[in-house]
XYZ file of N, CA and C in Angstrom:
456
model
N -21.594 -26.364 -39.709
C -21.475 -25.349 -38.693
C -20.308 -25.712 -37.776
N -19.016 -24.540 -37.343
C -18.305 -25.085 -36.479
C -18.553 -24.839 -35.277
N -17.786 -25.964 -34.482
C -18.588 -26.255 -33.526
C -17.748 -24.819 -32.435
N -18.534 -24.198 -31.412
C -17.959 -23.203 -30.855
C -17.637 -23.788 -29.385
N -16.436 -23.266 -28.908
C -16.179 -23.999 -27.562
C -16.966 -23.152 -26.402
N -16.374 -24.049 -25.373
C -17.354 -23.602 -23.823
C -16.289 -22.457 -23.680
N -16.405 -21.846 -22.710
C -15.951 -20.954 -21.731
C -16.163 -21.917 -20.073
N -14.921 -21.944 -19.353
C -15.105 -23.117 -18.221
C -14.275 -22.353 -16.948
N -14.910 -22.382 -15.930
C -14.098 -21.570 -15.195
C -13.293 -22.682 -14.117
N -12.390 -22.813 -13.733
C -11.859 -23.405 -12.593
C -11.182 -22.734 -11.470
N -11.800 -22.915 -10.310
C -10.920 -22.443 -9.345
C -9.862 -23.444 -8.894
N -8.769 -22.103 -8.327
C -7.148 -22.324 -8.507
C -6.826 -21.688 -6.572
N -6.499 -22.398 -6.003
C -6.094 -21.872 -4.751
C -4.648 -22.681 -4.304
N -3.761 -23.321 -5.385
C -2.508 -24.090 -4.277
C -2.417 -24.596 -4.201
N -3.529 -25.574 -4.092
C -3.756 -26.773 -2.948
C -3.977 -27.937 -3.535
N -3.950 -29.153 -3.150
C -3.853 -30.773 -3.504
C -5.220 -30.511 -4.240
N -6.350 -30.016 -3.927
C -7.605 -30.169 -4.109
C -8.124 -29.486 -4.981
N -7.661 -28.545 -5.343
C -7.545 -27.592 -6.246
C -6.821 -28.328 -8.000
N -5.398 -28.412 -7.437
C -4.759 -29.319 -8.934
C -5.338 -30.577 -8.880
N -6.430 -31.325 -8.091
C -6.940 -32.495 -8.617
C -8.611 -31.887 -9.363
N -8.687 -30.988 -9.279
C -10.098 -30.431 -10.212
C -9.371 -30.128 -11.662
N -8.672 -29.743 -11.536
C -7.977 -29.541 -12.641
C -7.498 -30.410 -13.725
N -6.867 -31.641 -13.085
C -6.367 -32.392 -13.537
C -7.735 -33.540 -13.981
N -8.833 -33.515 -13.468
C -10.487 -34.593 -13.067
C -10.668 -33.644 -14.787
N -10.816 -32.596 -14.752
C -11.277 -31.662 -15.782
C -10.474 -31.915 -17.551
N -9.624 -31.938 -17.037
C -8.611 -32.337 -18.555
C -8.820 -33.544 -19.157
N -9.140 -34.553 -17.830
C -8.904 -36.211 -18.167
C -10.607 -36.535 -18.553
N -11.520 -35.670 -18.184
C -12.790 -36.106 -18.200
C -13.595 -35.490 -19.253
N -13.845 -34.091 -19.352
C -14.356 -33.554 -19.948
C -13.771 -32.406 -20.705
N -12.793 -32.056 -20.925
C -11.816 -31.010 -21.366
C -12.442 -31.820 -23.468
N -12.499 -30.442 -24.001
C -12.618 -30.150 -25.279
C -11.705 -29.043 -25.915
N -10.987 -29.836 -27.053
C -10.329 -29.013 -27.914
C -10.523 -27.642 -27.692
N -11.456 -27.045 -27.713
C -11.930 -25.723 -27.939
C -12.746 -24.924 -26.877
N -12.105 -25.534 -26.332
C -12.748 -25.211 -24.379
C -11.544 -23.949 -24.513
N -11.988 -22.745 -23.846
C -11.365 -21.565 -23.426
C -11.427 -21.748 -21.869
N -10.385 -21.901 -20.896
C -10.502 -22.034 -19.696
C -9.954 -21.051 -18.698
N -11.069 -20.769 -18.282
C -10.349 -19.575 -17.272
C -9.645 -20.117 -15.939
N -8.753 -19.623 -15.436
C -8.719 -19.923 -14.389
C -8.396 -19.010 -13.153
N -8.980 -19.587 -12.029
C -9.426 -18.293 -11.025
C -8.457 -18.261 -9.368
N -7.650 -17.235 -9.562
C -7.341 -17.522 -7.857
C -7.859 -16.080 -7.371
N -7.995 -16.586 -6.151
C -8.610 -15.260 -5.157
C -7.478 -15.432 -3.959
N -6.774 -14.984 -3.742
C -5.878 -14.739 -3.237
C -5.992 -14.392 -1.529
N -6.056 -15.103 -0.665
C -6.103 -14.958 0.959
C -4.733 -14.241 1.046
N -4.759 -13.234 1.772
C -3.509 -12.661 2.161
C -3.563 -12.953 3.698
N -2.535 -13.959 3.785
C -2.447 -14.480 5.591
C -2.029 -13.698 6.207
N -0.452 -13.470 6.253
C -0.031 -12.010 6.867
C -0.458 -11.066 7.443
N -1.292 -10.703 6.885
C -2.078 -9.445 6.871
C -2.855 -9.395 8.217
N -2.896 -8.563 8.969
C -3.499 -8.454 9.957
C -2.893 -9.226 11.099
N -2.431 -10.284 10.839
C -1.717 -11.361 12.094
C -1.230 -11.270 12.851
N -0.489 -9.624 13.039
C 0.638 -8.867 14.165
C -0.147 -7.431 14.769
N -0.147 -7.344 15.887
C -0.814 -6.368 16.401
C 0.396 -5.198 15.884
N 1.254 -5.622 16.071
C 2.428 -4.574 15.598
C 2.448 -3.991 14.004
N 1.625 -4.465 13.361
C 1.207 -3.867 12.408
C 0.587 -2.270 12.224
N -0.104 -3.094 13.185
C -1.074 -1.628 12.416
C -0.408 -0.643 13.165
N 0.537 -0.857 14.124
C 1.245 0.487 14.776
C 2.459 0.954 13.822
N 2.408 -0.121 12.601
C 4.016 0.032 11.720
C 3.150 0.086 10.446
N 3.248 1.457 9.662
C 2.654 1.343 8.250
C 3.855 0.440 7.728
N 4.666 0.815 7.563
C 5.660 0.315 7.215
C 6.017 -0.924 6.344
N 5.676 -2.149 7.920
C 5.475 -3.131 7.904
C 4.233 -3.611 6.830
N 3.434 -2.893 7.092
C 2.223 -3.534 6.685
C 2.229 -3.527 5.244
N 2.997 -2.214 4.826
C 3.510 -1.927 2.796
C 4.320 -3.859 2.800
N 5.513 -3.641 3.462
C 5.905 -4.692 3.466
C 5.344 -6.072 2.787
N 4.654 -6.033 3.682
C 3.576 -7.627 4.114
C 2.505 -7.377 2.961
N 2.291 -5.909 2.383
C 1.626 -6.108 1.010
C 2.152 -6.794 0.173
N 3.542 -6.325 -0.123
C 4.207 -6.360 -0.982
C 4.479 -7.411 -1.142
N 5.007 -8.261 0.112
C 5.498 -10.176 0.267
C 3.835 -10.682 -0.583
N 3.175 -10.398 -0.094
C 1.626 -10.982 -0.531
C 1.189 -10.734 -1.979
N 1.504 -9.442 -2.429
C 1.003 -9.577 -3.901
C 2.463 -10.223 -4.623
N 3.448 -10.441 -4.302
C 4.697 -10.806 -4.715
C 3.909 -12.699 -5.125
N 3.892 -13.316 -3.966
C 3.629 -14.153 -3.986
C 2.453 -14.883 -5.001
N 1.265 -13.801 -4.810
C -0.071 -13.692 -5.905
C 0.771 -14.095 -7.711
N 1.303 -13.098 -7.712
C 2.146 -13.174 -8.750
C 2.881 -14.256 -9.145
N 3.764 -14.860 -8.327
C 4.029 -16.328 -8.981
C 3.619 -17.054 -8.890
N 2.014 -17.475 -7.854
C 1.340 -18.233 -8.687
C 0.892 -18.170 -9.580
N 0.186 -16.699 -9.657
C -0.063 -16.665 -11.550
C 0.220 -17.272 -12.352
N 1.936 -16.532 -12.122
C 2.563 -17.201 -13.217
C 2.808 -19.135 -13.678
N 2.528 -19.086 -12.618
C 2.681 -20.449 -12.354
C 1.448 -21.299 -13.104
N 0.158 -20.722 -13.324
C -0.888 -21.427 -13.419
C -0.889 -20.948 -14.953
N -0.261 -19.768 -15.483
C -0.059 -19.730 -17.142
C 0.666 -20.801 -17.419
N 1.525 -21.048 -16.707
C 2.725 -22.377 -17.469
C 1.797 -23.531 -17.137
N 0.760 -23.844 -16.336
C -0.191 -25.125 -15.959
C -0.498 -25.353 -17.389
N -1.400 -24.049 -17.612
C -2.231 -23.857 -19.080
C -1.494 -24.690 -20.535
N -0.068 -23.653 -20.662
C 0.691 -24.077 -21.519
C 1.103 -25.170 -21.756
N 1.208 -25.970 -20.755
C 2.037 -27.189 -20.516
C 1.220 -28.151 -20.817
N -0.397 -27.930 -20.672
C -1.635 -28.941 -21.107
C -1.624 -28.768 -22.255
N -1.485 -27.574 -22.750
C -1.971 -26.811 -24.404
C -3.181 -26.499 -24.292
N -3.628 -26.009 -23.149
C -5.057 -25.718 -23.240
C -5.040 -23.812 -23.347
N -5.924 -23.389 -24.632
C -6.119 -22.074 -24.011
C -6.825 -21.518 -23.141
N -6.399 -20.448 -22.616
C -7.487 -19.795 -21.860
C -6.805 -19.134 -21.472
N -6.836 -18.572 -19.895
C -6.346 -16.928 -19.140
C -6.387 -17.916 -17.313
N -5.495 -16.194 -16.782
C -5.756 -16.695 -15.154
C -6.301 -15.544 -15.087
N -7.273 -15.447 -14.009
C -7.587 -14.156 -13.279
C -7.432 -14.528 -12.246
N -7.177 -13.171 -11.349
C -6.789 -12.825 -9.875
C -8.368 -11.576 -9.863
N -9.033 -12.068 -8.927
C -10.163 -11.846 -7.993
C -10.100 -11.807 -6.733
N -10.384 -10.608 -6.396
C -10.400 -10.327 -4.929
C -11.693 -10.751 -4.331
N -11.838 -10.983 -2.818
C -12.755 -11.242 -2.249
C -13.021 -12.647 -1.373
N -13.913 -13.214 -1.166
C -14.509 -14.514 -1.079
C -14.424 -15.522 -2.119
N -13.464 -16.413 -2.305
C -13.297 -17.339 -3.954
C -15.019 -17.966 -4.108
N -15.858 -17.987 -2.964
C -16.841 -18.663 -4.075
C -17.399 -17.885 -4.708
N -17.538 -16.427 -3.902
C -18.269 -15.299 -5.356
C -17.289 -15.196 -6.056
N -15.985 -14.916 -6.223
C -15.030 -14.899 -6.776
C -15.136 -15.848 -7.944
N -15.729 -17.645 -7.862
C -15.811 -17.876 -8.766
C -17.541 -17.681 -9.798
N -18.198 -17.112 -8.937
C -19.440 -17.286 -9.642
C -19.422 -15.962 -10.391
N -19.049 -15.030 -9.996
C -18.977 -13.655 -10.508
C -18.325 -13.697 -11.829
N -17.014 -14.568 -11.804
C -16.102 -14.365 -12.912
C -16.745 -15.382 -13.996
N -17.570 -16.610 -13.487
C -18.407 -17.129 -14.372
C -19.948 -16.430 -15.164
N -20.062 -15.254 -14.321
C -21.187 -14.604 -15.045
C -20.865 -13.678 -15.744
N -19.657 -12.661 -15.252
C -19.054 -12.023 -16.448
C -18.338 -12.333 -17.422
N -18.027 -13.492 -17.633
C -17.380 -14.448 -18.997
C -18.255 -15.170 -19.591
N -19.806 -14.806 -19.342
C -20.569 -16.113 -19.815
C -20.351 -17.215 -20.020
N -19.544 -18.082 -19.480
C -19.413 -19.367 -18.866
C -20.094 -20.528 -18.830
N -19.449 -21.708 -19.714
C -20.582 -22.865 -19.305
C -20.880 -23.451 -18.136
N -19.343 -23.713 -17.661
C -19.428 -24.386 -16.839
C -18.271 -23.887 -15.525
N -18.261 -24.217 -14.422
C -17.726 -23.938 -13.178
C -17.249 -25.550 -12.450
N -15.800 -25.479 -12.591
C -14.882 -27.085 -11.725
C -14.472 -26.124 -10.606
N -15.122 -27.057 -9.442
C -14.063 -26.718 -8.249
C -13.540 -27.929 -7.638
N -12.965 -27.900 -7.014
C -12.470 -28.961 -5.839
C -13.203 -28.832 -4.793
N -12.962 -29.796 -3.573
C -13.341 -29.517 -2.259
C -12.231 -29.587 -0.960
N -12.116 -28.716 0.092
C -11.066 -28.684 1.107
C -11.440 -30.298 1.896
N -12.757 -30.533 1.623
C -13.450 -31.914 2.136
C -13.134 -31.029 3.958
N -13.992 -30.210 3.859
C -14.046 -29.945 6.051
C -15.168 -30.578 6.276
N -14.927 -30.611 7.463
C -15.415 -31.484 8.383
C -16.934 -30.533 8.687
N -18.043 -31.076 9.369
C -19.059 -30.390 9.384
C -19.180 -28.842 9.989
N -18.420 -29.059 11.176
C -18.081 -27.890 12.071
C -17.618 -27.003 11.235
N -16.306 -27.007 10.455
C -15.504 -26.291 10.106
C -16.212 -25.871 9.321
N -17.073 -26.202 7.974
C -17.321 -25.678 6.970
C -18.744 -24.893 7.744
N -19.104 -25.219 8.763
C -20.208 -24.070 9.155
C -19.360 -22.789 9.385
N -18.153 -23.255 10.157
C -17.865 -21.744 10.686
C -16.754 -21.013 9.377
N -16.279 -21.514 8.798
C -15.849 -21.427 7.482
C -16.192 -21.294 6.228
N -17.517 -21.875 6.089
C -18.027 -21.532 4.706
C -17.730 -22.618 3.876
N -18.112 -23.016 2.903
C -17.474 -24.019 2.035
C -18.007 -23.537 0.938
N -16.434 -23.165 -0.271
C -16.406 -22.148 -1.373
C -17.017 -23.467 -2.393
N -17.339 -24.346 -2.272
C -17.883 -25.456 -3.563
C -19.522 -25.252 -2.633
N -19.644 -25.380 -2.173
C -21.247 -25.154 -1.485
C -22.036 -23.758 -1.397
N -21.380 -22.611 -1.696
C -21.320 -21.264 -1.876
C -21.861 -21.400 -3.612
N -20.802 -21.897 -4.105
C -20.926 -22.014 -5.488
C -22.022 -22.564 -6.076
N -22.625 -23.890 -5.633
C -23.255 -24.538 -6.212
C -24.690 -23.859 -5.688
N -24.586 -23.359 -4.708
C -25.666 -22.656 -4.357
C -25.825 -21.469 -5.438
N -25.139 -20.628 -5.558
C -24.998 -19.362 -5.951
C -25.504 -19.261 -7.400
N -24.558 -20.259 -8.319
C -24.170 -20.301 -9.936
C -25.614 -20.645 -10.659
N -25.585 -19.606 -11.565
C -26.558 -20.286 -12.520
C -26.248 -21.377 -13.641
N -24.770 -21.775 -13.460
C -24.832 -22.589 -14.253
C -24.252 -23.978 -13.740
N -24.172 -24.977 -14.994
C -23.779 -26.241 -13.963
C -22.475 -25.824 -13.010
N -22.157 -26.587 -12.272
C -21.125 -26.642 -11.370
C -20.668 -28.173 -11.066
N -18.990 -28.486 -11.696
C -18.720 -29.389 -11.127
C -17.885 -29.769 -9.981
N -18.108 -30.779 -9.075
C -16.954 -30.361 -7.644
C -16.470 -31.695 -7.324
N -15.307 -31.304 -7.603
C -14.326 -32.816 -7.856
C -13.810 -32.573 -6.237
N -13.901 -34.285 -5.985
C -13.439 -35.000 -4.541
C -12.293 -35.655 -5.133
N -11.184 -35.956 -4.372
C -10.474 -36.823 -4.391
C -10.546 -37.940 -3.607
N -10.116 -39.382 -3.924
C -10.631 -40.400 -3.105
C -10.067 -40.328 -2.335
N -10.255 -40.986 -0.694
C -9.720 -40.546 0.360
C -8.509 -42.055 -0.090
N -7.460 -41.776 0.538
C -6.256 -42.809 0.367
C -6.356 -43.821 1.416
């Protein structure tokens, strides 16, 4: 019988903490035949930040446009991640909150498994912030792994 691979989702946001889940994932548990998705949800900062906005449609097409511009080459950026490992799989772009963002895209891909990273906040912050690996692990029906990096 051949053996059939996982479906693995990883979230993708930019960040140091993010390419070290990624990288924890390849070196640890990554299989030939792992299909890996990978997930950004996209914060649009801009957006809203100028009161002068919302008095300027204008602007605000603008500041779409800089923002999904940007969405876009990370994309692209995280296909060449893929390629460059030789791993297959896909990126998706998900709107919303990244931790439903990643649990959602793990239930509609039937999914084994879910890698995130952690921003590592501080207690305060992640109350008033949320923490998208604590969202997750709460949320997911399936395993969830959440890679730390050691502190230096």
């Amino acid at each position: 019988m051949a053996e059939e691979g996982r479906k693995v989702v990883i979230g993708m946001d930019g960040s140091k903490n993010s390419s070290f889940a990624f990288d924890w994932y390849l070196k640890n548990i990554h299989r030939p035949k792992d299909h890996v998705i990978l997930v950004h949800s996209p914060e649009y900062h801009s957006l809203g930040q100028s009161s002068f906005a919302i008095a300027n449609l204008g602007h605000v097409a603008e500041q779409v446009e800089e923002e999904q511009k940007k969405a876009q080459e990370f994309n692209d950026n995280l296909v060449s991640k893929l390629k460059e490992a030789g791993i297959g799989g896909e990126v998706k772009t998900v709107g919303g909150f990244p931790g439903e963002a990643l649990v959602k895209t793990a239930e509609n891909e039937e999914a084994s498994l879910i890698v995130t990273g952690t921003r590592g906040l501080g207690t305060i912050r992640r109350t008033l912030l949320g923490s998208v690996s604590d969202f997750v692990m709460r949320h997911s029906h399936i395993p969830v792994t959440v890679c730390r990096e050691k502190p230096e």
